[in-house]
PDB file of C-alpha atoms in Angstrom:
ATOM      1  CA  UNK Z   1     -40.165 -15.857 -61.517  1.00 88.00           C
ATOM      2  CA  UNK Z   2     -42.474 -14.487 -58.849  1.00 96.00           C
ATOM      3  CA  UNK Z   3     -46.087 -15.372 -59.558  1.00 97.00           C
ATOM      4  CA  UNK Z   4     -48.519 -12.446 -59.804  1.00 97.00           C
ATOM      5  CA  UNK Z   5     -50.909 -12.497 -56.862  1.00 97.00           C
ATOM      6  CA  UNK Z   6     -53.772 -12.095 -59.331  1.00 97.00           C
ATOM      7  CA  UNK Z   7     -52.906 -15.253 -61.301  1.00 96.00           C
ATOM      8  CA  UNK Z   8     -54.959 -18.438 -61.012  1.00 95.00           C
ATOM      9  CA  UNK Z   9     -51.746 -20.350 -60.235  1.00 95.00           C
ATOM     10  CA  UNK Z  10     -50.953 -18.126 -57.263  1.00 97.00           C
ATOM     11  CA  UNK Z  11     -54.508 -18.122 -55.933  1.00 97.00           C
ATOM     12  CA  UNK Z  12     -54.779 -21.902 -56.153  1.00 96.00           C
ATOM     13  CA  UNK Z  13     -51.479 -22.520 -54.339  1.00 97.00           C
ATOM     14  CA  UNK Z  14     -51.971 -19.870 -51.673  1.00 97.00           C
ATOM     15  CA  UNK Z  15     -55.559 -20.933 -50.920  1.00 97.00           C
ATOM     16  CA  UNK Z  16     -54.498 -24.549 -50.324  1.00 97.00           C
ATOM     17  CA  UNK Z  17     -51.472 -23.468 -48.284  1.00 97.00           C
ATOM     18  CA  UNK Z  18     -53.418 -21.159 -45.987  1.00 96.00           C
ATOM     19  CA  UNK Z  19     -56.315 -23.603 -45.603  1.00 96.00           C
ATOM     20  CA  UNK Z  20     -54.082 -26.551 -44.651  1.00 96.00           C
ATOM     21  CA  UNK Z  21     -51.852 -24.202 -42.666  1.00 95.00           C
ATOM     22  CA  UNK Z  22     -54.810 -23.735 -40.320  1.00 93.00           C
ATOM     23  CA  UNK Z  23     -55.306 -27.486 -39.817  1.00 93.00           C
ATOM     24  CA  UNK Z  24     -55.369 -28.437 -36.140  1.00 89.00           C
ATOM     25  CA  UNK Z  25     -51.941 -29.634 -35.020  1.00 81.00           C
ATOM     26  CA  UNK Z  26     -50.141 -30.775 -31.915  1.00 74.00           C
ATOM     27  CA  UNK Z  27     -48.575 -28.042 -29.820  1.00 66.00           C
ATOM     28  CA  UNK Z  28     -45.160 -29.766 -29.877  1.00 60.00           C
ATOM     29  CA  UNK Z  29     -43.761 -33.101 -31.083  1.00 58.00           C
ATOM     30  CA  UNK Z  30     -44.431 -34.642 -27.664  1.00 59.00           C
ATOM     31  CA  UNK Z  31     -48.043 -33.433 -27.426  1.00 62.00           C
ATOM     32  CA  UNK Z  32     -50.863 -35.944 -27.756  1.00 66.00           C
ATOM     33  CA  UNK Z  33     -53.805 -33.747 -28.718  1.00 74.00           C
ATOM     34  CA  UNK Z  34     -54.229 -31.598 -31.805  1.00 77.00           C
ATOM     35  CA  UNK Z  35     -55.256 -28.398 -30.070  1.00 79.00           C
ATOM     36  CA  UNK Z  36     -53.283 -25.698 -31.905  1.00 86.00           C
ATOM     37  CA  UNK Z  37     -54.405 -23.781 -34.969  1.00 90.00           C
ATOM     38  CA  UNK Z  38     -51.666 -21.925 -36.819  1.00 93.00           C
ATOM     39  CA  UNK Z  39     -52.253 -18.919 -39.034  1.00 94.00           C
ATOM     40  CA  UNK Z  40     -49.871 -18.789 -42.009  1.00 95.00           C
ATOM     41  CA  UNK Z  41     -49.777 -15.891 -44.460  1.00 97.00           C
ATOM     42  CA  UNK Z  42     -48.280 -16.174 -47.959  1.00 98.00           C
ATOM     43  CA  UNK Z  43     -45.818 -13.402 -48.863  1.00 97.00           C
ATOM     44  CA  UNK Z  44     -44.815 -14.513 -52.357  1.00 97.00           C
ATOM     45  CA  UNK Z  45     -44.507 -17.624 -54.514  1.00 98.00           C
ATOM     46  CA  UNK Z  46     -41.648 -18.207 -56.949  1.00 98.00           C
ATOM     47  CA  UNK Z  47     -41.822 -20.793 -59.717  1.00 97.00           C
ATOM     48  CA  UNK Z  48     -38.464 -22.450 -60.423  1.00 97.00           C
ATOM     49  CA  UNK Z  49     -37.171 -24.127 -63.569  1.00 96.00           C
ATOM     50  CA  UNK Z  50     -34.624 -26.903 -63.008  1.00 97.00           C
ATOM     51  CA  UNK Z  51     -34.029 -28.651 -66.374  1.00 97.00           C
ATOM     52  CA  UNK Z  52     -31.694 -31.403 -65.135  1.00 97.00           C
ATOM     53  CA  UNK Z  53     -33.959 -32.354 -62.239  1.00 98.00           C
ATOM     54  CA  UNK Z  54     -37.023 -32.163 -64.498  1.00 97.00           C
ATOM     55  CA  UNK Z  55     -35.413 -34.619 -66.920  1.00 97.00           C
ATOM     56  CA  UNK Z  56     -34.629 -36.991 -64.050  1.00 97.00           C
ATOM     57  CA  UNK Z  57     -38.207 -36.692 -62.804  1.00 97.00           C
ATOM     58  CA  UNK Z  58     -39.720 -37.428 -66.228  1.00 95.00           C
ATOM     59  CA  UNK Z  59     -37.498 -40.486 -66.555  1.00 96.00           C
ATOM     60  CA  UNK Z  60     -38.598 -41.863 -63.188  1.00 96.00           C
ATOM     61  CA  UNK Z  61     -42.268 -41.224 -63.988  1.00 94.00           C
ATOM     62  CA  UNK Z  62     -41.878 -43.192 -67.225  1.00 94.00           C
ATOM     63  CA  UNK Z  63     -40.392 -46.100 -65.254  1.00 94.00           C
ATOM     64  CA  UNK Z  64     -43.359 -46.099 -62.884  1.00 94.00           C
ATOM     65  CA  UNK Z  65     -45.793 -45.925 -65.801  1.00 92.00           C
ATOM     66  CA  UNK Z  66     -44.167 -48.895 -67.522  1.00 91.00           C
ATOM     67  CA  UNK Z  67     -43.945 -51.012 -64.363  1.00 90.00           C
ATOM     68  CA  UNK Z  68     -47.523 -50.270 -63.305  1.00 87.00           C
ATOM     69  CA  UNK Z  69     -49.094 -50.477 -66.752  1.00 79.00           C
ATOM     70  CA  UNK Z  70     -50.977 -47.246 -66.217  1.00 73.00           C
ATOM     71  CA  UNK Z  71     -53.342 -46.407 -63.395  1.00 80.00           C
ATOM     72  CA  UNK Z  72     -52.451 -46.896 -59.712  1.00 91.00           C
ATOM     73  CA  UNK Z  73     -55.010 -47.284 -56.950  1.00 92.00           C
ATOM     74  CA  UNK Z  74     -55.941 -43.813 -55.670  1.00 93.00           C
ATOM     75  CA  UNK Z  75     -55.204 -42.808 -52.080  1.00 95.00           C
ATOM     76  CA  UNK Z  76     -58.432 -42.543 -50.043  1.00 94.00           C
ATOM     77  CA  UNK Z  77     -59.307 -39.089 -48.702  1.00 93.00           C
ATOM     78  CA  UNK Z  78     -56.141 -37.525 -50.100  1.00 93.00           C
ATOM     79  CA  UNK Z  79     -56.245 -33.769 -49.506  1.00 91.00           C
ATOM     80  CA  UNK Z  80     -53.153 -32.982 -51.595  1.00 96.00           C
ATOM     81  CA  UNK Z  81     -53.310 -30.443 -54.388  1.00 95.00           C
ATOM     82  CA  UNK Z  82     -53.586 -31.890 -57.882  1.00 92.00           C
ATOM     83  CA  UNK Z  83     -50.827 -30.549 -60.181  1.00 91.00           C
ATOM     84  CA  UNK Z  84     -53.191 -29.896 -63.070  1.00 76.00           C
ATOM     85  CA  UNK Z  85     -51.025 -29.674 -66.184  1.00 62.00           C
ATOM     86  CA  UNK Z  86     -47.843 -31.011 -64.571  1.00 59.00           C
ATOM     87  CA  UNK Z  87     -44.419 -31.507 -66.188  1.00 61.00           C
ATOM     88  CA  UNK Z  88     -45.104 -35.129 -67.179  1.00 57.00           C
ATOM     89  CA  UNK Z  89     -48.836 -35.700 -67.375  1.00 55.00           C
ATOM     90  CA  UNK Z  90     -48.469 -38.372 -64.680  1.00 58.00           C
ATOM     91  CA  UNK Z  91     -51.673 -37.187 -63.057  1.00 62.00           C
ATOM     92  CA  UNK Z  92     -53.576 -37.926 -66.266  1.00 67.00           C
ATOM     93  CA  UNK Z  93     -52.305 -41.521 -66.213  1.00 75.00           C
ATOM     94  CA  UNK Z  94     -53.421 -42.122 -62.633  1.00 87.00           C
ATOM     95  CA  UNK Z  95     -49.936 -42.347 -61.126  1.00 93.00           C
ATOM     96  CA  UNK Z  96     -50.870 -40.417 -57.977  1.00 94.00           C
ATOM     97  CA  UNK Z  97     -48.951 -37.259 -58.840  1.00 95.00           C
ATOM     98  CA  UNK Z  98     -49.518 -34.368 -56.438  1.00 96.00           C
ATOM     99  CA  UNK Z  99     -48.082 -31.062 -55.296  1.00 97.00           C
ATOM    100  CA  UNK Z 100     -46.735 -31.664 -51.789  1.00 98.00           C
ATOM    101  CA  UNK Z 101     -44.997 -29.567 -49.148  1.00 98.00           C
ATOM    102  CA  UNK Z 102     -41.458 -30.086 -47.868  1.00 96.00           C
ATOM    103  CA  UNK Z 103     -40.279 -28.081 -44.873  1.00 94.00           C
ATOM    104  CA  UNK Z 104     -36.544 -27.933 -44.148  1.00 92.00           C
ATOM    105  CA  UNK Z 105     -33.725 -25.713 -42.942  1.00 91.00           C
ATOM    106  CA  UNK Z 106     -33.294 -22.563 -45.025  1.00 92.00           C
ATOM    107  CA  UNK Z 107     -29.630 -23.540 -45.415  1.00 91.00           C
ATOM    108  CA  UNK Z 108     -30.674 -26.756 -47.223  1.00 92.00           C
ATOM    109  CA  UNK Z 109     -32.829 -25.146 -49.909  1.00 95.00           C
ATOM    110  CA  UNK Z 110     -30.027 -24.151 -52.267  1.00 95.00           C
ATOM    111  CA  UNK Z 111     -28.576 -27.689 -52.243  1.00 94.00           C
ATOM    112  CA  UNK Z 112     -32.002 -29.154 -52.998  1.00 96.00           C
ATOM    113  CA  UNK Z 113     -32.442 -26.829 -55.954  1.00 97.00           C
ATOM    114  CA  UNK Z 114     -29.025 -27.813 -57.297  1.00 96.00           C
ATOM    115  CA  UNK Z 115     -29.044 -31.589 -56.830  1.00 95.00           C
ATOM    116  CA  UNK Z 116     -32.572 -32.562 -55.784  1.00 96.00           C
ATOM    117  CA  UNK Z 117     -33.802 -34.186 -52.597  1.00 95.00           C
ATOM    118  CA  UNK Z 118     -31.184 -36.318 -50.855  1.00 90.00           C
ATOM    119  CA  UNK Z 119     -32.523 -39.304 -48.917  1.00 81.00           C
ATOM    120  CA  UNK Z 120     -29.132 -39.742 -47.241  1.00 75.00           C
ATOM    121  CA  UNK Z 121     -29.779 -36.621 -45.144  1.00 68.00           C
ATOM    122  CA  UNK Z 122     -33.077 -37.907 -43.790  1.00 65.00           C
ATOM    123  CA  UNK Z 123     -33.516 -37.711 -40.029  1.00 57.00           C
ATOM    124  CA  UNK Z 124     -30.676 -35.290 -39.308  1.00 57.00           C
ATOM    125  CA  UNK Z 125     -33.003 -33.413 -36.960  1.00 58.00           C
ATOM    126  CA  UNK Z 126     -36.237 -35.327 -36.555  1.00 61.00           C
ATOM    127  CA  UNK Z 127     -35.609 -39.064 -36.792  1.00 63.00           C
ATOM    128  CA  UNK Z 128     -36.644 -41.636 -39.393  1.00 82.00           C
ATOM    129  CA  UNK Z 129     -40.145 -42.817 -38.607  1.00 90.00           C
ATOM    130  CA  UNK Z 130     -40.379 -44.533 -42.000  1.00 93.00           C
ATOM    131  CA  UNK Z 131     -36.700 -45.059 -42.625  1.00 92.00           C
ATOM    132  CA  UNK Z 132     -34.245 -43.367 -44.934  1.00 91.00           C
ATOM    133  CA  UNK Z 133     -36.505 -41.511 -47.369  1.00 93.00           C
ATOM    134  CA  UNK Z 134     -37.562 -37.971 -48.260  1.00 95.00           C
ATOM    135  CA  UNK Z 135     -40.685 -36.867 -46.420  1.00 95.00           C
ATOM    136  CA  UNK Z 136     -43.525 -34.726 -47.773  1.00 96.00           C
ATOM    137  CA  UNK Z 137     -46.953 -33.741 -46.510  1.00 96.00           C
ATOM    138  CA  UNK Z 138     -50.188 -32.358 -47.911  1.00 97.00           C
ATOM    139  CA  UNK Z 139     -50.719 -30.171 -44.826  1.00 97.00           C
ATOM    140  CA  UNK Z 140     -48.798 -26.896 -44.679  1.00 97.00           C
ATOM    141  CA  UNK Z 141     -49.096 -26.723 -40.875  1.00 94.00           C
ATOM    142  CA  UNK Z 142     -47.091 -29.947 -40.589  1.00 93.00           C
ATOM    143  CA  UNK Z 143     -44.384 -28.901 -43.067  1.00 95.00           C
ATOM    144  CA  UNK Z 144     -44.062 -25.570 -41.243  1.00 94.00           C
ATOM    145  CA  UNK Z 145     -42.839 -27.458 -38.178  1.00 90.00           C
ATOM    146  CA  UNK Z 146     -39.605 -28.330 -40.031  1.00 91.00           C
ATOM    147  CA  UNK Z 147     -38.955 -24.940 -41.677  1.00 93.00           C
ATOM    148  CA  UNK Z 148     -36.805 -22.394 -39.869  1.00 90.00           C
ATOM    149  CA  UNK Z 149     -37.119 -18.626 -39.907  1.00 87.00           C
ATOM    150  CA  UNK Z 150     -35.042 -15.680 -41.065  1.00 82.00           C
ATOM    151  CA  UNK Z 151     -36.139 -12.159 -40.095  1.00 82.00           C
ATOM    152  CA  UNK Z 152     -39.681 -13.382 -39.526  1.00 85.00           C
ATOM    153  CA  UNK Z 153     -39.972 -15.065 -42.937  1.00 94.00           C
ATOM    154  CA  UNK Z 154     -39.989 -18.750 -43.782  1.00 96.00           C
ATOM    155  CA  UNK Z 155     -39.564 -20.594 -47.065  1.00 97.00           C
ATOM    156  CA  UNK Z 156     -41.194 -23.903 -47.941  1.00 98.00           C
ATOM    157  CA  UNK Z 157     -40.613 -26.042 -51.041  1.00 98.00           C
ATOM    158  CA  UNK Z 158     -43.650 -27.140 -53.043  1.00 98.00           C
ATOM    159  CA  UNK Z 159     -42.760 -30.134 -55.220  1.00 98.00           C
ATOM    160  CA  UNK Z 160     -44.330 -32.281 -57.882  1.00 97.00           C
ATOM    161  CA  UNK Z 161     -44.217 -35.793 -56.413  1.00 97.00           C
ATOM    162  CA  UNK Z 162     -45.142 -38.954 -58.323  1.00 96.00           C
ATOM    163  CA  UNK Z 163     -46.210 -41.454 -55.667  1.00 96.00           C
ATOM    164  CA  UNK Z 164     -47.103 -44.349 -57.976  1.00 95.00           C
ATOM    165  CA  UNK Z 165     -48.312 -47.427 -56.090  1.00 95.00           C
ATOM    166  CA  UNK Z 166     -48.294 -46.775 -52.360  1.00 96.00           C
ATOM    167  CA  UNK Z 167     -48.319 -48.893 -49.230  1.00 95.00           C
ATOM    168  CA  UNK Z 168     -50.225 -47.347 -46.348  1.00 96.00           C
ATOM    169  CA  UNK Z 169     -48.289 -47.694 -43.082  1.00 96.00           C
ATOM    170  CA  UNK Z 170     -50.120 -47.507 -39.759  1.00 95.00           C
ATOM    171  CA  UNK Z 171     -47.053 -47.952 -37.546  1.00 94.00           C
ATOM    172  CA  UNK Z 172     -43.411 -46.947 -37.553  1.00 93.00           C
ATOM    173  CA  UNK Z 173     -41.053 -48.658 -40.015  1.00 93.00           C
ATOM    174  CA  UNK Z 174     -37.732 -47.019 -39.094  1.00 91.00           C
ATOM    175  CA  UNK Z 175     -35.470 -49.627 -40.722  1.00 91.00           C
ATOM    176  CA  UNK Z 176     -36.669 -49.014 -44.283  1.00 92.00           C
ATOM    177  CA  UNK Z 177     -34.021 -48.173 -46.889  1.00 91.00           C
ATOM    178  CA  UNK Z 178     -36.542 -48.617 -49.735  1.00 92.00           C
ATOM    179  CA  UNK Z 179     -40.299 -49.236 -49.938  1.00 93.00           C
ATOM    180  CA  UNK Z 180     -41.436 -52.731 -48.915  1.00 93.00           C
ATOM    181  CA  UNK Z 181     -42.030 -55.405 -51.527  1.00 90.00           C
ATOM    182  CA  UNK Z 182     -45.526 -56.170 -52.723  1.00 83.00           C
ATOM    183  CA  UNK Z 183     -46.541 -59.746 -53.387  1.00 71.00           C
ATOM    184  CA  UNK Z 184     -48.517 -60.348 -56.582  1.00 59.00           C
ATOM    185  CA  UNK Z 185     -50.984 -63.169 -56.023  1.00 50.00           C
ATOM    186  CA  UNK Z 186     -51.221 -63.826 -59.775  1.00 50.00           C
ATOM    187  CA  UNK Z 187     -47.535 -64.486 -60.478  1.00 47.00           C
ATOM    188  CA  UNK Z 188     -44.271 -65.375 -58.767  1.00 47.00           C
ATOM    189  CA  UNK Z 189     -42.696 -61.967 -59.359  1.00 48.00           C
ATOM    190  CA  UNK Z 190     -42.618 -59.321 -56.642  1.00 58.00           C
ATOM    191  CA  UNK Z 191     -41.590 -55.700 -56.905  1.00 84.00           C
ATOM    192  CA  UNK Z 192     -41.224 -52.769 -54.579  1.00 89.00           C
ATOM    193  CA  UNK Z 193     -44.009 -50.346 -53.844  1.00 95.00           C
ATOM    194  CA  UNK Z 194     -43.143 -46.854 -55.056  1.00 96.00           C
ATOM    195  CA  UNK Z 195     -44.001 -44.871 -51.923  1.00 97.00           C
ATOM    196  CA  UNK Z 196     -44.857 -45.282 -48.249  1.00 96.00           C
ATOM    197  CA  UNK Z 197     -47.820 -43.260 -46.970  1.00 97.00           C
ATOM    198  CA  UNK Z 198     -47.645 -42.824 -43.216  1.00 96.00           C
ATOM    199  CA  UNK Z 199     -51.238 -42.744 -42.058  1.00 97.00           C
ATOM    200  CA  UNK Z 200     -52.761 -40.279 -39.635  1.00 94.00           C
ATOM    201  CA  UNK Z 201     -54.956 -41.255 -36.703  1.00 91.00           C
ATOM    202  CA  UNK Z 202     -58.117 -40.733 -38.768  1.00 92.00           C
ATOM    203  CA  UNK Z 203     -56.999 -43.565 -41.073  1.00 95.00           C
ATOM    204  CA  UNK Z 204     -55.722 -46.002 -38.453  1.00 96.00           C
ATOM    205  CA  UNK Z 205     -52.209 -44.608 -38.057  1.00 94.00           C
ATOM    206  CA  UNK Z 206     -50.419 -42.703 -35.321  1.00 90.00           C
ATOM    207  CA  UNK Z 207     -49.523 -39.412 -37.039  1.00 92.00           C
ATOM    208  CA  UNK Z 208     -51.328 -36.109 -36.675  1.00 90.00           C
ATOM    209  CA  UNK Z 209     -51.205 -35.623 -40.473  1.00 93.00           C
ATOM    210  CA  UNK Z 210     -50.215 -37.912 -43.335  1.00 96.00           C
ATOM    211  CA  UNK Z 211     -46.628 -38.225 -44.516  1.00 96.00           C
ATOM    212  CA  UNK Z 212     -45.612 -39.276 -48.036  1.00 97.00           C
ATOM    213  CA  UNK Z 213     -42.169 -40.890 -48.134  1.00 96.00           C
ATOM    214  CA  UNK Z 214     -40.172 -41.573 -51.305  1.00 96.00           C
ATOM    215  CA  UNK Z 215     -36.872 -43.475 -51.443  1.00 95.00           C
ATOM    216  CA  UNK Z 216     -35.880 -42.501 -54.998  1.00 95.00           C
ATOM    217  CA  UNK Z 217     -35.028 -38.820 -55.366  1.00 95.00           C
ATOM    218  CA  UNK Z 218     -36.182 -38.902 -58.986  1.00 96.00           C
ATOM    219  CA  UNK Z 219     -39.797 -39.101 -57.833  1.00 97.00           C
ATOM    220  CA  UNK Z 220     -39.861 -35.476 -56.667  1.00 97.00           C
ATOM    221  CA  UNK Z 221     -39.252 -32.222 -58.543  1.00 97.00           C
ATOM    222  CA  UNK Z 222     -38.942 -28.902 -56.642  1.00 98.00           C
ATOM    223  CA  UNK Z 223     -41.351 -26.602 -58.445  1.00 97.00           C
ATOM    224  CA  UNK Z 224     -42.091 -23.597 -56.212  1.00 98.00           C
ATOM    225  CA  UNK Z 225     -40.537 -21.652 -53.367  1.00 98.00           C
ATOM    226  CA  UNK Z 226     -43.332 -20.401 -51.135  1.00 98.00           C
ATOM    227  CA  UNK Z 227     -42.354 -17.570 -48.812  1.00 98.00           C
ATOM    228  CA  UNK Z 228     -44.620 -16.921 -45.839  1.00 97.00           C
ATOM    229  CA  UNK Z 229     -44.839 -15.793 -42.238  1.00 96.00           C
ATOM    230  CA  UNK Z 230     -46.834 -16.627 -39.128  1.00 94.00           C
ATOM    231  CA  UNK Z 231     -49.682 -14.118 -39.009  1.00 93.00           C
ATOM    232  CA  UNK Z 232     -50.578 -12.157 -35.893  1.00 89.00           C
ATOM    233  CA  UNK Z 233     -53.414 -14.548 -35.088  1.00 88.00           C
ATOM    234  CA  UNK Z 234     -51.139 -17.613 -34.999  1.00 90.00           C
ATOM    235  CA  UNK Z 235     -51.530 -19.756 -31.894  1.00 84.00           C
ATOM    236  CA  UNK Z 236     -48.494 -22.046 -32.204  1.00 86.00           C
ATOM    237  CA  UNK Z 237     -46.135 -22.425 -29.254  1.00 80.00           C
ATOM    238  CA  UNK Z 238     -43.446 -20.242 -30.884  1.00 80.00           C
ATOM    239  CA  UNK Z 239     -45.863 -17.351 -31.407  1.00 85.00           C
ATOM    240  CA  UNK Z 240     -47.796 -17.664 -28.163  1.00 74.00           C
ATOM    241  CA  UNK Z 241     -45.066 -16.219 -25.862  1.00 67.00           C
ATOM    242  CA  UNK Z 242     -44.898 -13.160 -28.086  1.00 55.00           C
ATOM    243  CA  UNK Z 243     -48.662 -12.743 -27.861  1.00 50.00           C
ATOM    244  CA  UNK Z 244     -48.442 -12.821 -24.085  1.00 51.00           C
ATOM    245  CA  UNK Z 245     -45.821 -10.074 -23.888  1.00 46.00           C
ATOM    246  CA  UNK Z 246     -47.178  -7.517 -26.320  1.00 43.00           C
ATOM    247  CA  UNK Z 247     -50.025  -5.042 -26.302  1.00 39.00           C
ATOM    248  CA  UNK Z 248     -53.063  -6.156 -28.257  1.00 37.00           C
ATOM    249  CA  UNK Z 249     -52.869  -4.815 -31.790  1.00 40.00           C
ATOM    250  CA  UNK Z 250     -49.072  -4.767 -32.067  1.00 40.00           C
ATOM    251  CA  UNK Z 251     -48.097  -6.636 -35.269  1.00 47.00           C
ATOM    252  CA  UNK Z 252     -45.761  -9.575 -34.738  1.00 46.00           C
ATOM    253  CA  UNK Z 253     -43.548  -8.173 -37.489  1.00 44.00           C
ATOM    254  CA  UNK Z 254     -42.520  -5.444 -35.000  1.00 42.00           C
ATOM    255  CA  UNK Z 255     -41.500  -7.935 -32.314  1.00 41.00           C
ATOM    256  CA  UNK Z 256     -37.823  -8.953 -31.967  1.00 41.00           C
ATOM    257  CA  UNK Z 257     -36.931 -12.328 -33.442  1.00 39.00           C
ATOM    258  CA  UNK Z 258     -35.002 -14.830 -31.311  1.00 37.00           C
ATOM    259  CA  UNK Z 259     -31.696 -15.768 -32.963  1.00 35.00           C
ATOM    260  CA  UNK Z 260     -32.960 -16.348 -36.521  1.00 36.00           C
ATOM    261  CA  UNK Z 261     -30.616 -18.449 -38.697  1.00 37.00           C
ATOM    262  CA  UNK Z 262     -29.167 -16.865 -41.785  1.00 39.00           C
ATOM    263  CA  UNK Z 263     -31.122 -17.525 -44.981  1.00 40.00           C
ATOM    264  CA  UNK Z 264     -28.919 -18.650 -47.883  1.00 38.00           C
ATOM    265  CA  UNK Z 265     -28.724 -16.862 -51.154  1.00 38.00           C
ATOM    266  CA  UNK Z 266     -30.700 -19.015 -53.589  1.00 43.00           C
ATOM    267  CA  UNK Z 267     -28.280 -18.900 -56.505  1.00 39.00           C
ATOM    268  CA  UNK Z 268     -28.938 -22.149 -58.304  1.00 38.00           C
ATOM    269  CA  UNK Z 269     -32.538 -21.872 -59.466  1.00 41.00           C
ATOM    270  CA  UNK Z 270     -33.429 -20.574 -62.895  1.00 39.00           C
ATOM    271  CA  UNK Z 271     -36.699 -18.685 -62.855  1.00 34.00           C
ATOM    272  CA  UNK Z 272     -39.312 -18.839 -65.571  1.00 38.00           C
TER     273      UNK Z 272
END
């Protein structure tokens, strides 16, 4: 169902979205400097109930809990939103469970709600910097880059993601089909990390903002559909031409959109 704008749940999600939506970003993928500040405005937030995917997610979280024996090392300076009372309690056990953003084509959303995130479709548009996984971020401005528009509106998926034990990557690892193996100095057994965290420049990496990459679709559960638009004050490269051709004070909502793709009918989700 659509969350009431007065609810604590809505306020918490929208505040984080709009704050990280204003994080300084690169103008385009090829830009070097983070010199653009977007302005994203929440229109509505819908909470979705997906019983089959929730069961799969709980099962995967239990596997991580058993293999890790409880708490995982926290991620330094993580700005992701804590899930609070999530569907599994993974956050209480220190398994690095967060609410993360996933931007994608509007046409892909219905499939994700039906069958979950599909790592086989990774890189169809934007390459595989950390291999064949599903990519998330804790910065709405970054996820917005991958979401397309319909009639001036965009839709972003907010998912519960259980990261477990992570390896922090400071350079590209495009050949990955699964997380790398970790070597345990105290025994002869090795196992895979659960997640790759692509580091930003502030933490020794090359990205403008962190990326969280999972290689098992069971580690992520779509939980919210967040509908939003670029506000009139937005300074991204898609909005800037419109600003230069309109009279000051004319809302962007009155400007013509350039060939927006059709937004699918979201039939598969059950709403609480």
